[in-house]
Amino acid sequence: MIDQIKTYLLDLQADICTQLEAVDTEATFIQDKWEKPDNKGDGLTRVLTNGKVFEQAGVNYSIVRGDDMPASATALRPELAGRSFTALGVSLVIHPRNPFVPTSHANVRFFLAEKEGEAPIWWFGGGFDLTPYYGFDEDCVAWHQNAKDACEPFAKGTYAKYKKWCDDYFYMKHRDEQRGIGGLFFDDLNEGSFESCFAFMQRVGNSYIKAYKPIVQKRKDLQYSDHERQFQLYRRGRYVEFNLVYDRGTLFGLQTGGRTESILMSLPPLVRWEYQYQPKANSPEAKLYNHYLKPQAWVDEN
């Protein structure tokens, strides 16, 4: 079970990096293999920096083992307390240089929790979401159509369910804001067979680059000024806030003694905050707040 998933994840990581390098044309991913002591885990972190298109892109594979599930996991599932665990996945965050190209995030993962004398508990999770700085309706529609297509072979209502879960998850309560336009988010998936759940995770993982690459290619050469750049850096602050305050993957990694450099590779290389920023009325920046950061049906959910 673990070997099968590991093979898929490493292939997925390699394919995404190859395709992103082809889009950037200048920078390439460095590969950083790492290993934790006492057979507690290992991974392959791939990072691209200072590219023509991507200011920073991180695509991380890791497998982590532990004797006790951390609080970030057992708080929602107390039946996991006292179990050893194996967790493996690919997680990525892409920070483009051009403010008209959205930031994107994707993650696919598998957990196995075991306890002597009891049946193992396993589940899949993952998803992908898009964070524009300057929105385009056609990009939002294409992104969500791809998400819906990924769910098509599975149960009716799968896209609607995981689209709403994504909207709910990537919500910053302290700002009363969505992080972006959403996509898919699922967790605790163990309904039916292992094979069907694994197939769904693969559909989601494979769909990410199909959705993101065309958007990057369409927007990467648009002209922008320092005004758009400064707004991009300001909005990147929201990304930092979410990942450090709410993100369960970040908390899980830190609570299990994961590799800090790999866990925090999701943070943007440059960012700024501004006290009580307010966009000008009827500006493209105001449209981001009033239109794109409001959950909506970008495609027919049925």
mmCIF file of C-alpha atoms in Angstrom:
data_model
loop_
_atom_site.group_PDB
_atom_site.id
_atom_site.type_symbol
_atom_site.label_atom_id
_atom_site.label_comp_id
_atom_site.label_asym_id
_atom_site.label_seq_id
_atom_site.Cartn_x
_atom_site.Cartn_y
_atom_site.Cartn_z
ATOM 1 C CA MET A 1 0.000 0.000 0.000
ATOM 2 C CA ILE A 2 2.681 2.504 1.034
ATOM 3 C CA ASP A 3 5.079 1.561 -1.792
ATOM 4 C CA GLN A 4 2.339 1.918 -4.392
ATOM 5 C CA ILE A 5 1.433 5.397 -3.187
ATOM 6 C CA LYS A 6 5.074 6.459 -2.863
ATOM 7 C CA THR A 7 5.771 5.531 -6.488
ATOM 8 C CA TYR A 8 2.816 7.591 -7.679
ATOM 9 C CA LEU A 9 3.747 10.604 -5.546
ATOM 10 C CA LEU A 10 7.353 10.720 -6.736
ATOM 11 C CA ASP A 11 6.217 10.433 -10.354
ATOM 12 C CA LEU A 12 3.687 13.230 -9.793
ATOM 13 C CA GLN A 13 6.345 15.466 -8.225
ATOM 14 C CA ALA A 14 8.742 14.875 -11.133
ATOM 15 C CA ASP A 15 6.075 15.546 -13.778
ATOM 16 C CA ILE A 16 4.888 18.802 -12.195
ATOM 17 C CA CYS A 17 8.460 20.085 -11.833
ATOM 18 C CA THR A 18 9.268 19.228 -15.450
ATOM 19 C CA GLN A 19 6.194 21.057 -16.717
ATOM 20 C CA LEU A 20 6.837 24.137 -14.562
ATOM 21 C CA GLU A 21 10.448 24.301 -15.749
ATOM 22 C CA ALA A 22 9.239 24.208 -19.349
ATOM 23 C CA VAL A 23 6.984 27.209 -18.659
ATOM 24 C CA ASP A 24 9.665 29.208 -16.849
ATOM 25 C CA THR A 25 12.362 28.499 -19.519
ATOM 26 C CA GLU A 26 15.210 29.881 -17.366
ATOM 27 C CA ALA A 27 15.279 28.487 -13.822
ATOM 28 C CA THR A 28 15.310 24.829 -12.775
ATOM 29 C CA PHE A 29 14.418 23.014 -9.580
ATOM 30 C CA ILE A 30 17.182 22.112 -7.154
ATOM 31 C CA GLN A 31 16.715 18.708 -5.507
ATOM 32 C CA ASP A 32 17.292 18.357 -1.783
ATOM 33 C CA LYS A 33 17.053 14.804 -0.422
ATOM 34 C CA TRP A 34 16.763 14.577 3.338
ATOM 35 C CA GLU A 35 16.346 11.906 5.989
ATOM 36 C CA LYS A 36 15.246 12.025 9.615
ATOM 37 C CA PRO A 37 17.110 9.956 12.204
ATOM 38 C CA ASP A 38 15.796 6.655 13.593
ATOM 39 C CA ASN A 39 13.836 5.872 10.439
ATOM 40 C CA LYS A 40 11.301 8.599 11.257
ATOM 41 C CA GLY A 41 10.985 9.747 7.683
ATOM 42 C CA ASP A 42 12.621 11.095 4.572
ATOM 43 C CA GLY A 43 11.783 13.214 1.603
ATOM 44 C CA LEU A 44 12.724 15.012 -1.560
ATOM 45 C CA THR A 45 12.270 18.772 -1.600
ATOM 46 C CA ARG A 46 12.419 20.500 -4.971
ATOM 47 C CA VAL A 47 12.646 24.296 -5.080
ATOM 48 C CA LEU A 48 12.887 26.753 -7.964
ATOM 49 C CA THR A 49 13.895 30.346 -7.194
ATOM 50 C CA ASN A 50 14.390 33.587 -9.134
ATOM 51 C CA GLY A 51 12.919 32.269 -12.348
ATOM 52 C CA LYS A 52 11.659 34.267 -15.281
ATOM 53 C CA VAL A 53 8.051 33.312 -14.536
ATOM 54 C CA PHE A 54 8.164 31.882 -11.016
ATOM 55 C CA GLU A 55 9.690 33.910 -8.220
ATOM 56 C CA GLN A 56 9.614 30.812 -6.057
ATOM 57 C CA ALA A 57 8.108 27.367 -6.505
ATOM 58 C CA GLY A 58 8.328 24.511 -4.033
ATOM 59 C CA VAL A 59 7.212 20.939 -4.712
ATOM 60 C CA ASN A 60 7.817 18.678 -1.742
ATOM 61 C CA TYR A 61 7.540 14.913 -1.273
ATOM 62 C CA SER A 62 7.802 13.513 2.248
ATOM 63 C CA ILE A 63 7.044 10.443 4.322
ATOM 64 C CA VAL A 64 6.919 10.822 8.103
ATOM 65 C CA ARG A 65 6.530 8.172 10.807
ATOM 66 C CA GLY A 66 5.706 8.659 14.465
ATOM 67 C CA ASP A 67 4.674 6.820 17.610
ATOM 68 C CA ASP A 68 1.739 9.100 18.462
ATOM 69 C CA MET A 69 -0.624 11.137 16.328
ATOM 70 C CA PRO A 70 -0.169 14.880 17.046
ATOM 71 C CA ALA A 71 -2.830 17.159 18.492
ATOM 72 C CA SER A 72 -3.578 18.663 15.063
ATOM 73 C CA ALA A 73 -4.894 15.234 13.997
ATOM 74 C CA THR A 74 -6.502 13.919 17.171
ATOM 75 C CA ALA A 75 -8.409 17.128 17.919
ATOM 76 C CA LEU A 76 -10.887 16.270 15.168
ATOM 77 C CA ARG A 77 -10.505 12.481 15.395
ATOM 78 C CA PRO A 78 -9.968 11.398 19.019
ATOM 79 C CA GLU A 79 -10.058 7.716 18.011
ATOM 80 C CA LEU A 80 -6.574 8.220 16.547
ATOM 81 C CA ALA A 81 -4.990 9.033 19.915
ATOM 82 C CA GLY A 82 -2.307 6.562 20.952
ATOM 83 C CA ARG A 83 -1.762 5.185 17.460
ATOM 84 C CA SER A 84 1.494 5.183 15.555
ATOM 85 C CA PHE A 85 1.282 6.685 12.105
ATOM 86 C CA THR A 86 2.793 6.870 8.659
ATOM 87 C CA ALA A 87 1.996 9.931 6.550
ATOM 88 C CA LEU A 88 3.196 10.590 3.030
ATOM 89 C CA GLY A 89 2.292 13.104 0.387
ATOM 90 C CA VAL A 90 3.225 15.764 -2.121
ATOM 91 C CA SER A 91 2.601 19.398 -1.264
ATOM 92 C CA LEU A 92 3.363 22.382 -3.461
ATOM 93 C CA VAL A 93 3.000 26.142 -3.568
ATOM 94 C CA ILE A 94 3.860 28.257 -6.618
ATOM 95 C CA HIS A 95 4.525 32.004 -6.248
ATOM 96 C CA PRO A 96 4.685 33.668 -9.687
ATOM 97 C CA ARG A 97 6.552 36.886 -10.437
ATOM 98 C CA ASN A 98 3.836 38.585 -12.495
ATOM 99 C CA PRO A 99 0.930 39.889 -10.327
ATOM 100 C CA PHE A 100 -1.530 38.851 -13.036
ATOM 101 C CA VAL A 101 -0.553 35.208 -12.576
ATOM 102 C CA PRO A 102 -2.239 33.691 -9.501
ATOM 103 C CA THR A 103 -0.475 31.802 -6.755
ATOM 104 C CA SER A 104 -1.488 28.154 -6.607
ATOM 105 C CA HIS A 105 -1.363 25.364 -4.053
ATOM 106 C CA ALA A 106 -1.944 21.624 -4.252
ATOM 107 C CA ASN A 107 -1.567 18.709 -1.894
ATOM 108 C CA VAL A 108 -2.286 14.981 -2.001
ATOM 109 C CA ARG A 109 -1.601 12.739 0.983
ATOM 110 C CA PHE A 110 -2.194 9.381 2.647
ATOM 111 C CA PHE A 111 -2.282 8.465 6.336
ATOM 112 C CA LEU A 112 -2.029 5.083 8.015
ATOM 113 C CA ALA A 113 -2.657 4.923 11.786
ATOM 114 C CA GLU A 114 -1.927 1.654 13.593
ATOM 115 C CA LYS A 115 -2.320 0.176 17.050
ATOM 116 C CA GLU A 116 -1.423 -3.321 18.179
ATOM 117 C CA GLY A 117 -4.425 -5.609 18.361
ATOM 118 C CA GLU A 118 -6.673 -3.260 16.373
ATOM 119 C CA ALA A 119 -7.430 -2.832 12.700
ATOM 120 C CA PRO A 120 -5.412 -0.113 10.969
ATOM 121 C CA ILE A 121 -7.132 3.149 10.073
ATOM 122 C CA TRP A 122 -6.238 4.713 6.720
ATOM 123 C CA TRP A 123 -7.443 7.677 4.735
ATOM 124 C CA PHE A 124 -6.604 9.995 1.846
ATOM 125 C CA GLY A 125 -6.745 13.768 1.634
ATOM 126 C CA GLY A 126 -5.777 16.616 -0.638
ATOM 127 C CA GLY A 127 -6.981 19.174 -3.123
ATOM 128 C CA PHE A 128 -5.906 22.311 -4.941
ATOM 129 C CA ASP A 129 -6.830 25.998 -4.765
ATOM 130 C CA LEU A 130 -6.047 29.225 -6.616
ATOM 131 C CA THR A 131 -5.163 32.629 -5.154
ATOM 132 C CA PRO A 132 -5.354 35.445 -7.717
ATOM 133 C CA TYR A 133 -4.229 39.012 -7.099
ATOM 134 C CA TYR A 134 -5.999 40.328 -10.189
ATOM 135 C CA GLY A 135 -8.821 38.087 -11.271
ATOM 136 C CA PHE A 136 -10.109 36.965 -14.670
ATOM 137 C CA ASP A 137 -13.501 35.284 -14.815
ATOM 138 C CA GLU A 138 -12.450 32.933 -17.612
ATOM 139 C CA ASP A 139 -9.529 31.669 -15.499
ATOM 140 C CA CYS A 140 -11.831 31.020 -12.552
ATOM 141 C CA VAL A 141 -14.269 29.110 -14.758
ATOM 142 C CA ALA A 142 -11.489 27.036 -16.325
ATOM 143 C CA TRP A 143 -9.984 26.245 -12.905
ATOM 144 C CA HIS A 144 -13.290 25.048 -11.489
ATOM 145 C CA GLN A 145 -14.268 23.186 -14.649
ATOM 146 C CA ASN A 146 -11.048 21.223 -14.306
ATOM 147 C CA ALA A 147 -11.869 20.507 -10.668
ATOM 148 C CA LYS A 148 -15.333 19.319 -11.631
ATOM 149 C CA ASP A 149 -13.924 17.117 -14.407
ATOM 150 C CA ALA A 150 -11.578 15.476 -11.891
ATOM 151 C CA CYS A 151 -14.592 14.458 -9.808
ATOM 152 C CA GLU A 152 -16.754 13.337 -12.739
ATOM 153 C CA PRO A 153 -16.097 9.548 -12.594
ATOM 154 C CA PHE A 154 -17.043 9.407 -8.924
ATOM 155 C CA ALA A 155 -20.251 9.768 -6.926
ATOM 156 C CA LYS A 156 -22.768 12.418 -7.883
ATOM 157 C CA GLY A 157 -22.240 15.578 -5.859
ATOM 158 C CA THR A 158 -18.514 14.952 -5.287
ATOM 159 C CA TYR A 159 -17.434 18.247 -6.844
ATOM 160 C CA ALA A 160 -20.081 20.285 -5.009
ATOM 161 C CA LYS A 161 -19.135 18.666 -1.688
ATOM 162 C CA TYR A 162 -15.390 19.187 -1.990
ATOM 163 C CA LYS A 163 -15.757 22.640 -3.567
ATOM 164 C CA LYS A 164 -17.720 23.806 -0.526
ATOM 165 C CA TRP A 165 -15.213 22.148 1.814
ATOM 166 C CA CYS A 166 -12.468 24.094 0.035
ATOM 167 C CA ASP A 167 -14.342 27.398 0.413
ATOM 168 C CA ASP A 168 -14.904 26.678 4.098
ATOM 169 C CA TYR A 169 -11.326 25.558 4.767
ATOM 170 C CA PHE A 170 -9.524 28.423 3.028
ATOM 171 C CA TYR A 171 -11.449 31.061 4.961
ATOM 172 C CA MET A 172 -9.603 33.455 7.256
ATOM 173 C CA LYS A 173 -11.939 34.155 10.126
ATOM 174 C CA HIS A 174 -9.788 36.922 11.565
ATOM 175 C CA ARG A 175 -10.034 38.798 8.240
ATOM 176 C CA ASP A 176 -13.504 37.602 7.205
ATOM 177 C CA GLU A 177 -11.960 36.790 3.836
ATOM 178 C CA GLN A 178 -11.475 33.857 1.530
ATOM 179 C CA ARG A 179 -7.864 33.124 0.645
ATOM 180 C CA GLY A 180 -8.721 32.872 -3.045
ATOM 181 C CA ILE A 181 -11.271 31.385 -5.428
ATOM 182 C CA GLY A 182 -11.037 27.856 -4.001
ATOM 183 C CA GLY A 183 -11.052 24.597 -5.896
ATOM 184 C CA LEU A 184 -11.200 21.216 -4.148
ATOM 185 C CA PHE A 185 -10.437 20.097 -0.620
ATOM 186 C CA PHE A 186 -11.061 16.642 0.843
ATOM 187 C CA ASP A 187 -9.872 14.754 3.894
ATOM 188 C CA ASP A 188 -10.591 11.555 5.831
ATOM 189 C CA LEU A 189 -11.474 9.773 2.578
ATOM 190 C CA ASN A 190 -11.810 6.030 3.199
ATOM 191 C CA GLU A 191 -15.271 5.256 1.826
ATOM 192 C CA GLY A 192 -15.400 2.138 -0.302
ATOM 193 C CA SER A 193 -12.246 0.345 -1.346
ATOM 194 C CA PHE A 194 -8.642 1.445 -1.065
ATOM 195 C CA GLU A 195 -8.424 1.263 -4.863
ATOM 196 C CA SER A 196 -11.305 3.674 -5.461
ATOM 197 C CA CYS A 197 -10.020 6.183 -2.900
ATOM 198 C CA PHE A 198 -6.505 5.985 -4.327
ATOM 199 C CA ALA A 199 -7.941 6.528 -7.809
ATOM 200 C CA PHE A 200 -9.676 9.692 -6.649
ATOM 201 C CA MET A 201 -6.488 11.059 -5.074
ATOM 202 C CA GLN A 202 -4.680 10.437 -8.361
ATOM 203 C CA ARG A 203 -7.387 12.226 -10.349
ATOM 204 C CA VAL A 204 -6.996 15.266 -8.113
ATOM 205 C CA GLY A 205 -3.202 15.169 -8.191
ATOM 206 C CA ASN A 206 -3.053 14.805 -11.971
ATOM 207 C CA SER A 207 -5.598 17.580 -12.536
ATOM 208 C CA TYR A 208 -3.621 20.310 -10.790
ATOM 209 C CA ILE A 209 -1.057 21.041 -13.508
ATOM 210 C CA LYS A 210 -3.702 20.652 -16.225
ATOM 211 C CA ALA A 211 -5.626 23.481 -14.573
ATOM 212 C CA TYR A 212 -2.742 25.769 -13.616
ATOM 213 C CA LYS A 213 -0.364 25.631 -16.580
ATOM 214 C CA PRO A 214 -2.741 27.198 -19.163
ATOM 215 C CA ILE A 215 -3.521 30.087 -16.799
ATOM 216 C CA VAL A 216 0.178 30.794 -16.270
ATOM 217 C CA GLN A 217 0.888 30.697 -19.995
ATOM 218 C CA LYS A 218 -1.984 33.084 -20.697
ATOM 219 C CA ARG A 219 -1.018 35.717 -18.075
ATOM 220 C CA LYS A 220 2.764 35.523 -17.606
ATOM 221 C CA ASP A 221 3.644 38.133 -20.256
ATOM 222 C CA LEU A 222 1.061 40.772 -19.319
ATOM 223 C CA GLN A 223 2.577 44.162 -18.581
ATOM 224 C CA TYR A 224 2.404 45.393 -14.992
ATOM 225 C CA SER A 225 3.614 48.363 -12.972
ATOM 226 C CA ASP A 226 5.007 48.795 -9.473
ATOM 227 C CA HIS A 227 1.447 49.516 -8.322
ATOM 228 C CA GLU A 228 0.336 45.964 -9.195
ATOM 229 C CA ARG A 229 3.558 44.544 -7.774
ATOM 230 C CA GLN A 230 3.046 46.276 -4.421
ATOM 231 C CA PHE A 231 -0.531 44.997 -4.220
ATOM 232 C CA GLN A 232 0.694 41.471 -4.971
ATOM 233 C CA LEU A 233 3.238 41.710 -2.132
ATOM 234 C CA TYR A 234 0.555 43.020 0.218
ATOM 235 C CA ARG A 235 -1.862 40.209 -0.646
ATOM 236 C CA ARG A 236 0.903 37.640 -0.183
ATOM 237 C CA GLY A 237 0.703 38.600 3.478
ATOM 238 C CA ARG A 238 -2.666 36.864 3.620
ATOM 239 C CA TYR A 239 -0.985 33.692 2.402
ATOM 240 C CA VAL A 240 1.493 33.878 5.267
ATOM 241 C CA GLU A 241 -1.269 34.519 7.781
ATOM 242 C CA PHE A 242 -3.324 31.544 6.666
ATOM 243 C CA ASN A 243 -0.427 29.094 6.553
ATOM 244 C CA LEU A 244 0.879 30.020 9.989
ATOM 245 C CA VAL A 245 -2.462 30.410 11.762
ATOM 246 C CA TYR A 246 -4.848 27.879 10.198
ATOM 247 C CA ASP A 247 -3.205 25.406 7.849
ATOM 248 C CA ARG A 248 -3.490 21.881 9.260
ATOM 249 C CA GLY A 249 -0.639 20.571 7.127
ATOM 250 C CA THR A 250 1.765 23.193 8.479
ATOM 251 C CA LEU A 251 0.687 22.496 12.057
ATOM 252 C CA PHE A 252 0.957 18.738 11.557
ATOM 253 C CA GLY A 253 4.460 19.049 10.149
ATOM 254 C CA LEU A 254 5.706 21.260 12.949
ATOM 255 C CA GLN A 255 4.027 19.205 15.691
ATOM 256 C CA THR A 256 5.560 15.975 14.403
ATOM 257 C CA GLY A 257 9.056 17.423 14.269
ATOM 258 C CA GLY A 258 9.078 17.586 10.493
ATOM 259 C CA ARG A 259 11.759 19.268 8.430
ATOM 260 C CA THR A 260 11.155 22.981 8.973
ATOM 261 C CA GLU A 261 12.715 24.185 5.726
ATOM 262 C CA SER A 262 10.431 21.908 3.720
ATOM 263 C CA ILE A 263 7.329 22.735 5.751
ATOM 264 C CA LEU A 264 7.793 26.492 5.400
ATOM 265 C CA MET A 265 8.769 26.448 1.732
ATOM 266 C CA SER A 266 5.151 27.467 1.088
ATOM 267 C CA LEU A 267 5.854 30.999 2.283
ATOM 268 C CA PRO A 268 6.507 33.656 -0.382
ATOM 269 C CA PRO A 269 10.034 35.047 -0.810
ATOM 270 C CA LEU A 270 8.894 38.681 -0.557
ATOM 271 C CA VAL A 271 5.851 40.062 1.248
ATOM 272 C CA ARG A 272 4.608 43.280 2.827
ATOM 273 C CA TRP A 273 1.927 44.383 5.251
ATOM 274 C CA GLU A 274 0.198 47.772 5.333
ATOM 275 C CA TYR A 275 -1.838 49.177 8.201
ATOM 276 C CA GLN A 276 -5.556 49.431 7.409
ATOM 277 C CA TYR A 277 -5.169 49.160 3.653
ATOM 278 C CA GLN A 278 -8.312 49.942 1.694
ATOM 279 C CA PRO A 279 -8.532 49.604 -2.103
ATOM 280 C CA LYS A 280 -9.883 52.524 -4.099
ATOM 281 C CA ALA A 281 -13.534 52.236 -5.044
ATOM 282 C CA ASN A 282 -14.199 50.593 -8.409
ATOM 283 C CA SER A 283 -10.524 49.680 -8.831
ATOM 284 C CA PRO A 284 -9.235 46.273 -9.966
ATOM 285 C CA GLU A 285 -8.000 45.797 -6.390
ATOM 286 C CA ALA A 286 -11.506 46.437 -5.041
ATOM 287 C CA LYS A 287 -12.909 43.937 -7.522
ATOM 288 C CA LEU A 288 -10.684 41.247 -6.026
ATOM 289 C CA TYR A 289 -12.371 41.746 -2.642
ATOM 290 C CA ASN A 290 -15.900 42.335 -3.899
ATOM 291 C CA HIS A 291 -16.047 39.708 -6.630
ATOM 292 C CA TYR A 292 -13.265 37.129 -6.635
ATOM 293 C CA LEU A 293 -12.957 36.593 -2.883
ATOM 294 C CA LYS A 294 -16.639 35.720 -2.574
ATOM 295 C CA PRO A 295 -17.528 32.007 -2.853
ATOM 296 C CA GLN A 296 -19.624 31.501 -5.948
ATOM 297 C CA ALA A 297 -20.633 28.901 -8.483
ATOM 298 C CA TRP A 298 -18.070 29.367 -11.227
ATOM 299 C CA VAL A 299 -19.472 26.303 -13.020
ATOM 300 C CA ASP A 300 -22.735 24.379 -12.745
ATOM 301 C CA GLU A 301 -22.190 22.242 -9.667
ATOM 302 C CA ASN A 302 -24.813 19.723 -10.739
#
